[in-house]
């Protein structure tokens, strides 16, 4: 994320001009934008013409700069865009005011956002800006007969490929090499700065030896990690052990994996933890929250008036921060977020037990 400028506006709000530079940045904006915010940017709009000089042709697209008042936001990661829908509050043509429009926000496309910013939203922008220089990392997990590749992102770990082949050695070695060849070719095509090669047993070392022999330049990017599983479970183990953090200090998912593991550990021990909105609200009232964990989808629903909680989530977050607690907003795109969802989308690590 590249923040171009910041300017105070009437009413206590702030107008921030920014340029999303990656799919991660678009994902961050999904949880920054809320109904009622104003978003400005370049767009095209189909204009109906029906006058004496030009018969109606069904509409022609015209370039314009618009400001829309946000109604809805949708993140389309497979289309590499963020769709921001609402009514036109300002543009160069008065006849288009108050009409519905969808602004497609894409990578490298500058936009302006005007709103009353909340502290966690500004934190998210600053986090996205700081993460711009983080190296890109792939995690390859391999066992006999199967391999997976995931790309580490700030919104989760996307599976990029799954490969299968003959298991065993000896007379089956050719099938095994075919699996390693597919894995090697796929990794070589990825534009990443580092690769974590993980899995159970000795298979990952055999895969490494194959890569070293057939694509030696690739091995400069590779580090190996022992895990008990492959696929999503293997990725979670890699993140939990901090292997990604060695090359990407600010990896969001690694922090979430560590926090959710600490949460489940404390639940098992019956110690210093609260989960579910009722318990968390009580802990916040006592000033007992050391670290608040909240799911991005739940936070967005509560802020958008579609929630189920009998409290103002912004007041809750502010209360926790004022009393010295930390707040982490979990991504719903990855396993730790799924686990947090099972606890009602909110939990807290406490300074002391309440009961």
mmCIF file of C-alpha atoms in Angstrom, residues 59-308:
data_model
loop_
_atom_site.group_PDB
_atom_site.id
_atom_site.type_symbol
_atom_site.label_atom_id
_atom_site.label_comp_id
_atom_site.label_asym_id
_atom_site.label_seq_id
_atom_site.Cartn_x
_atom_site.Cartn_y
_atom_site.Cartn_z
ATOM 1 C CA UNK A 59 -25.635 4.393 -23.871
ATOM 2 C CA UNK A 60 -21.972 5.201 -24.403
ATOM 3 C CA UNK A 61 -19.246 4.896 -21.792
ATOM 4 C CA UNK A 62 -17.808 8.180 -20.617
ATOM 5 C CA UNK A 63 -14.728 8.681 -18.479
ATOM 6 C CA UNK A 64 -15.289 10.650 -15.261
ATOM 7 C CA UNK A 65 -14.024 11.164 -11.742
ATOM 8 C CA UNK A 66 -16.693 10.310 -9.175
ATOM 9 C CA UNK A 67 -17.189 10.310 -5.431
ATOM 10 C CA UNK A 68 -19.581 7.664 -4.186
ATOM 11 C CA UNK A 69 -21.155 7.187 -0.795
ATOM 12 C CA UNK A 70 -20.499 3.555 0.037
ATOM 13 C CA UNK A 71 -23.320 1.017 0.396
ATOM 14 C CA UNK A 72 -21.428 -2.226 -0.124
ATOM 15 C CA UNK A 73 -17.910 -3.598 -0.676
ATOM 16 C CA UNK A 74 -16.977 -6.912 -2.311
ATOM 17 C CA UNK A 75 -13.491 -8.399 -2.578
ATOM 18 C CA UNK A 76 -12.978 -10.418 -5.776
ATOM 19 C CA UNK A 77 -9.561 -11.986 -5.356
ATOM 20 C CA UNK A 78 -9.812 -14.053 -8.553
ATOM 21 C CA UNK A 79 -10.601 -10.925 -10.575
ATOM 22 C CA UNK A 80 -7.901 -8.844 -8.830
ATOM 23 C CA UNK A 81 -10.338 -6.099 -7.915
ATOM 24 C CA UNK A 82 -12.431 -4.573 -5.159
ATOM 25 C CA UNK A 83 -15.982 -3.547 -6.073
ATOM 26 C CA UNK A 84 -17.204 -0.516 -4.119
ATOM 27 C CA UNK A 85 -20.895 0.194 -4.714
ATOM 28 C CA UNK A 86 -23.023 3.151 -3.680
ATOM 29 C CA UNK A 87 -24.665 6.353 -4.842
ATOM 30 C CA UNK A 88 -22.822 9.144 -6.652
ATOM 31 C CA UNK A 89 -22.292 12.063 -4.272
ATOM 32 C CA UNK A 90 -20.133 14.170 -6.577
ATOM 33 C CA UNK A 91 -18.989 14.073 -10.209
ATOM 34 C CA UNK A 92 -18.553 16.281 -13.273
ATOM 35 C CA UNK A 93 -22.118 15.654 -14.506
ATOM 36 C CA UNK A 94 -24.963 16.857 -12.290
ATOM 37 C CA UNK A 95 -27.452 14.579 -14.050
ATOM 38 C CA UNK A 96 -25.596 11.570 -12.612
ATOM 39 C CA UNK A 97 -25.800 12.626 -8.966
ATOM 40 C CA UNK A 98 -27.617 10.261 -6.571
ATOM 41 C CA UNK A 99 -27.535 7.457 -9.120
ATOM 42 C CA UNK A 100 -26.122 4.048 -8.217
ATOM 43 C CA UNK A 101 -22.602 3.225 -9.389
ATOM 44 C CA UNK A 102 -19.915 0.613 -8.769
ATOM 45 C CA UNK A 103 -16.291 1.725 -8.598
ATOM 46 C CA UNK A 104 -13.822 -1.017 -9.504
ATOM 47 C CA UNK A 105 -10.679 -0.524 -7.413
ATOM 48 C CA UNK A 106 -7.656 -2.299 -8.862
ATOM 49 C CA UNK A 107 -3.947 -2.559 -8.172
ATOM 50 C CA UNK A 108 -1.999 0.658 -8.947
ATOM 51 C CA UNK A 109 -5.277 2.639 -9.222
ATOM 52 C CA UNK A 110 -5.293 5.687 -6.928
ATOM 53 C CA UNK A 111 -8.384 6.363 -4.815
ATOM 54 C CA UNK A 112 -9.355 8.775 -2.038
ATOM 55 C CA UNK A 113 -11.210 7.671 1.082
ATOM 56 C CA UNK A 114 -12.945 10.224 3.299
ATOM 57 C CA UNK A 115 -14.335 9.093 6.645
ATOM 58 C CA UNK A 116 -14.014 9.239 10.412
ATOM 59 C CA UNK A 117 -11.222 6.722 10.770
ATOM 60 C CA UNK A 118 -11.105 4.263 13.652
ATOM 61 C CA UNK A 119 -7.786 3.420 15.252
ATOM 62 C CA UNK A 120 -7.731 -0.201 14.094
ATOM 63 C CA UNK A 121 -8.501 0.879 10.517
ATOM 64 C CA UNK A 122 -5.546 3.265 10.479
ATOM 65 C CA UNK A 123 -3.433 0.483 12.000
ATOM 66 C CA UNK A 124 -4.480 -1.773 9.144
ATOM 67 C CA UNK A 125 -3.452 0.806 6.534
ATOM 68 C CA UNK A 126 -0.096 1.310 8.248
ATOM 69 C CA UNK A 127 0.390 -2.454 8.423
ATOM 70 C CA UNK A 128 -0.328 -2.773 4.702
ATOM 71 C CA UNK A 129 2.087 0.059 3.950
ATOM 72 C CA UNK A 130 4.838 -1.532 6.066
ATOM 73 C CA UNK A 131 4.246 -4.949 4.482
ATOM 74 C CA UNK A 132 5.030 -3.633 0.998
ATOM 75 C CA UNK A 133 8.712 -4.455 1.479
ATOM 76 C CA UNK A 134 8.138 -7.931 2.937
ATOM 77 C CA UNK A 135 9.550 -10.760 0.815
ATOM 78 C CA UNK A 136 7.104 -13.038 -0.984
ATOM 79 C CA UNK A 137 7.139 -16.585 0.389
ATOM 80 C CA UNK A 138 5.894 -19.938 -0.905
ATOM 81 C CA UNK A 139 5.382 -23.010 1.262
ATOM 82 C CA UNK A 140 5.790 -26.400 -0.437
ATOM 83 C CA UNK A 141 4.696 -29.428 1.598
ATOM 84 C CA UNK A 142 5.583 -32.889 0.330
ATOM 85 C CA UNK A 143 5.133 -36.511 1.376
ATOM 86 C CA UNK A 144 5.261 -39.812 -0.490
ATOM 87 C CA UNK A 145 2.914 -39.529 -3.460
ATOM 88 C CA UNK A 146 1.666 -35.986 -2.828
ATOM 89 C CA UNK A 147 2.833 -32.368 -2.800
ATOM 90 C CA UNK A 148 1.151 -28.990 -2.264
ATOM 91 C CA UNK A 149 2.246 -25.416 -2.904
ATOM 92 C CA UNK A 150 0.794 -22.448 -0.991
ATOM 93 C CA UNK A 151 1.567 -18.768 -1.486
ATOM 94 C CA UNK A 152 1.715 -16.791 1.753
ATOM 95 C CA UNK A 153 -0.400 -13.631 1.679
ATOM 96 C CA UNK A 154 -1.610 -11.225 4.325
ATOM 97 C CA UNK A 155 -5.169 -12.476 3.941
ATOM 98 C CA UNK A 156 -4.280 -16.163 4.182
ATOM 99 C CA UNK A 157 -2.294 -18.849 2.391
ATOM 100 C CA UNK A 158 -3.638 -19.604 -1.068
ATOM 101 C CA UNK A 159 -3.102 -23.092 -2.452
ATOM 102 C CA UNK A 160 -1.409 -22.707 -5.827
ATOM 103 C CA UNK A 161 -1.177 -26.359 -6.769
ATOM 104 C CA UNK A 162 -1.571 -29.978 -5.688
ATOM 105 C CA UNK A 163 0.412 -32.811 -7.277
ATOM 106 C CA UNK A 164 0.279 -36.573 -6.901
ATOM 107 C CA UNK A 165 2.498 -39.397 -8.081
ATOM 108 C CA UNK A 166 3.644 -42.954 -7.469
ATOM 109 C CA UNK A 167 4.881 -43.671 -3.941
ATOM 110 C CA UNK A 168 7.977 -45.622 -2.942
ATOM 111 C CA UNK A 169 11.547 -46.024 -4.162
ATOM 112 C CA UNK A 170 13.421 -48.657 -6.156
ATOM 113 C CA UNK A 171 11.420 -49.691 -9.181
ATOM 114 C CA UNK A 172 8.947 -46.859 -8.437
ATOM 115 C CA UNK A 173 11.631 -44.158 -8.402
ATOM 116 C CA UNK A 174 10.666 -42.906 -11.851
ATOM 117 C CA UNK A 175 7.136 -42.060 -10.680
ATOM 118 C CA UNK A 176 8.612 -40.355 -7.662
ATOM 119 C CA UNK A 177 10.888 -38.242 -9.832
ATOM 120 C CA UNK A 178 7.916 -37.222 -11.944
ATOM 121 C CA UNK A 179 6.248 -35.834 -8.821
ATOM 122 C CA UNK A 180 9.414 -33.959 -7.857
ATOM 123 C CA UNK A 181 9.737 -32.646 -11.423
ATOM 124 C CA UNK A 182 6.214 -31.218 -11.348
ATOM 125 C CA UNK A 183 6.900 -29.620 -7.990
ATOM 126 C CA UNK A 184 10.194 -28.151 -9.204
ATOM 127 C CA UNK A 185 8.675 -26.717 -12.374
ATOM 128 C CA UNK A 186 5.830 -25.115 -10.438
ATOM 129 C CA UNK A 187 8.172 -23.541 -7.885
ATOM 130 C CA UNK A 188 10.458 -22.241 -10.632
ATOM 131 C CA UNK A 189 7.512 -20.411 -12.218
ATOM 132 C CA UNK A 190 6.614 -18.619 -8.996
ATOM 133 C CA UNK A 191 7.939 -15.107 -8.481
ATOM 134 C CA UNK A 192 8.878 -15.456 -4.805
ATOM 135 C CA UNK A 193 11.854 -14.473 -2.676
ATOM 136 C CA UNK A 194 11.869 -17.530 -0.418
ATOM 137 C CA UNK A 195 10.524 -21.092 -0.322
ATOM 138 C CA UNK A 196 9.871 -23.194 2.760
ATOM 139 C CA UNK A 197 10.016 -26.910 1.909
ATOM 140 C CA UNK A 198 8.242 -28.956 4.578
ATOM 141 C CA UNK A 199 6.782 -32.360 5.291
ATOM 142 C CA UNK A 200 7.134 -35.553 7.336
ATOM 143 C CA UNK A 201 9.982 -38.045 7.081
ATOM 144 C CA UNK A 202 12.751 -37.975 4.504
ATOM 145 C CA UNK A 203 10.659 -37.228 1.422
ATOM 146 C CA UNK A 204 11.215 -33.483 1.594
ATOM 147 C CA UNK A 205 14.991 -34.044 1.677
ATOM 148 C CA UNK A 206 14.722 -36.289 -1.386
ATOM 149 C CA UNK A 207 12.692 -33.542 -3.062
ATOM 150 C CA UNK A 208 15.349 -30.994 -2.102
ATOM 151 C CA UNK A 209 18.089 -33.231 -3.544
ATOM 152 C CA UNK A 210 16.117 -33.497 -6.804
ATOM 153 C CA UNK A 211 15.710 -29.702 -6.979
ATOM 154 C CA UNK A 212 19.401 -29.203 -6.174
ATOM 155 C CA UNK A 213 20.384 -31.473 -9.056
ATOM 156 C CA UNK A 214 17.907 -30.161 -11.621
ATOM 157 C CA UNK A 215 17.337 -26.518 -10.631
ATOM 158 C CA UNK A 216 20.325 -25.538 -8.447
ATOM 159 C CA UNK A 217 19.534 -21.803 -8.542
ATOM 160 C CA UNK A 218 16.200 -22.531 -6.846
ATOM 161 C CA UNK A 219 17.853 -24.084 -3.786
ATOM 162 C CA UNK A 220 19.262 -20.684 -2.795
ATOM 163 C CA UNK A 221 15.718 -19.703 -1.850
ATOM 164 C CA UNK A 222 14.834 -22.921 0.018
ATOM 165 C CA UNK A 223 14.809 -23.715 3.726
ATOM 166 C CA UNK A 224 13.432 -26.999 5.097
ATOM 167 C CA UNK A 225 11.128 -27.635 8.063
ATOM 168 C CA UNK A 226 9.851 -30.868 9.629
ATOM 169 C CA UNK A 227 6.066 -31.152 9.857
ATOM 170 C CA UNK A 228 3.750 -34.039 10.643
ATOM 171 C CA UNK A 229 1.380 -33.287 7.763
ATOM 172 C CA UNK A 230 1.122 -31.664 4.344
ATOM 173 C CA UNK A 231 -1.461 -29.352 2.795
ATOM 174 C CA UNK A 232 -3.297 -26.880 5.020
ATOM 175 C CA UNK A 233 -2.261 -28.644 8.228
ATOM 176 C CA UNK A 234 1.363 -28.644 7.164
ATOM 177 C CA UNK A 235 1.202 -24.931 6.350
ATOM 178 C CA UNK A 236 -0.241 -24.220 9.798
ATOM 179 C CA UNK A 237 2.672 -26.086 11.393
ATOM 180 C CA UNK A 238 5.191 -24.133 9.325
ATOM 181 C CA UNK A 239 3.649 -20.843 10.407
ATOM 182 C CA UNK A 240 3.384 -21.918 14.032
ATOM 183 C CA UNK A 241 7.080 -22.810 14.154
ATOM 184 C CA UNK A 242 8.074 -19.384 12.877
ATOM 185 C CA UNK A 243 9.760 -20.646 9.704
ATOM 186 C CA UNK A 244 8.109 -17.975 7.595
ATOM 187 C CA UNK A 245 8.950 -15.256 10.106
ATOM 188 C CA UNK A 246 12.634 -15.855 9.532
ATOM 189 C CA UNK A 247 12.236 -14.415 6.035
ATOM 190 C CA UNK A 248 9.068 -12.360 6.538
ATOM 191 C CA UNK A 249 9.100 -10.717 9.947
ATOM 192 C CA UNK A 250 5.645 -9.197 9.741
ATOM 193 C CA UNK A 251 3.643 -12.151 8.457
ATOM 194 C CA UNK A 252 0.102 -11.640 9.648
ATOM 195 C CA UNK A 253 -0.875 -15.292 9.575
ATOM 196 C CA UNK A 254 2.022 -16.409 11.761
ATOM 197 C CA UNK A 255 0.852 -14.064 14.513
ATOM 198 C CA UNK A 256 -2.720 -15.310 14.210
ATOM 199 C CA UNK A 257 -1.612 -18.959 14.351
ATOM 200 C CA UNK A 258 0.401 -18.268 17.498
ATOM 201 C CA UNK A 259 -2.465 -16.396 19.168
ATOM 202 C CA UNK A 260 -5.075 -19.049 18.372
ATOM 203 C CA UNK A 261 -2.771 -21.768 19.688
ATOM 204 C CA UNK A 262 -2.306 -19.812 22.920
ATOM 205 C CA UNK A 263 -6.084 -19.368 23.142
ATOM 206 C CA UNK A 264 -6.834 -23.084 22.745
ATOM 207 C CA UNK A 265 -4.041 -23.963 25.154
ATOM 208 C CA UNK A 266 -5.486 -21.698 27.842
ATOM 209 C CA UNK A 267 -8.995 -23.016 27.235
ATOM 210 C CA UNK A 268 -7.677 -26.535 27.821
ATOM 211 C CA UNK A 269 -6.026 -25.402 31.037
ATOM 212 C CA UNK A 270 -9.019 -23.324 32.133
ATOM 213 C CA UNK A 271 -6.769 -20.306 32.585
ATOM 214 C CA UNK A 272 -6.934 -16.563 31.802
ATOM 215 C CA UNK A 273 -9.175 -16.623 28.760
ATOM 216 C CA UNK A 274 -12.594 -15.397 27.625
ATOM 217 C CA UNK A 275 -14.499 -16.278 24.467
ATOM 218 C CA UNK A 276 -17.885 -15.360 23.094
ATOM 219 C CA UNK A 277 -19.242 -11.830 23.279
ATOM 220 C CA UNK A 278 -20.721 -12.113 26.806
ATOM 221 C CA UNK A 279 -17.486 -13.295 28.421
ATOM 222 C CA UNK A 280 -15.360 -10.820 26.458
ATOM 223 C CA UNK A 281 -17.614 -7.883 27.345
ATOM 224 C CA UNK A 282 -17.386 -8.794 31.024
ATOM 225 C CA UNK A 283 -13.586 -9.077 30.826
ATOM 226 C CA UNK A 284 -13.393 -5.679 29.100
ATOM 227 C CA UNK A 285 -15.490 -4.071 31.848
ATOM 228 C CA UNK A 286 -12.989 -5.354 34.423
ATOM 229 C CA UNK A 287 -10.024 -4.143 32.352
ATOM 230 C CA UNK A 288 -8.714 -7.716 32.276
ATOM 231 C CA UNK A 289 -8.066 -8.051 28.521
ATOM 232 C CA UNK A 290 -4.423 -8.389 27.554
ATOM 233 C CA UNK A 291 -5.090 -9.252 23.894
ATOM 234 C CA UNK A 292 -8.434 -9.064 22.079
ATOM 235 C CA UNK A 293 -8.941 -11.421 19.108
ATOM 236 C CA UNK A 294 -11.746 -10.555 16.700
ATOM 237 C CA UNK A 295 -12.703 -11.936 13.286
ATOM 238 C CA UNK A 296 -12.701 -9.463 10.389
ATOM 239 C CA UNK A 297 -16.053 -10.647 9.014
ATOM 240 C CA UNK A 298 -17.681 -10.343 12.429
ATOM 241 C CA UNK A 299 -16.210 -6.871 12.947
ATOM 242 C CA UNK A 300 -17.455 -5.746 9.563
ATOM 243 C CA UNK A 301 -20.956 -7.141 10.198
ATOM 244 C CA UNK A 302 -21.216 -5.410 13.565
ATOM 245 C CA UNK A 303 -20.043 -2.100 12.155
ATOM 246 C CA UNK A 304 -22.396 -2.406 9.193
ATOM 247 C CA UNK A 305 -25.484 -2.851 11.362
ATOM 248 C CA UNK A 306 -25.883 -6.531 10.469
ATOM 249 C CA UNK A 307 -24.511 -7.912 13.706
ATOM 250 C CA UNK A 308 -26.027 -9.776 16.623
#
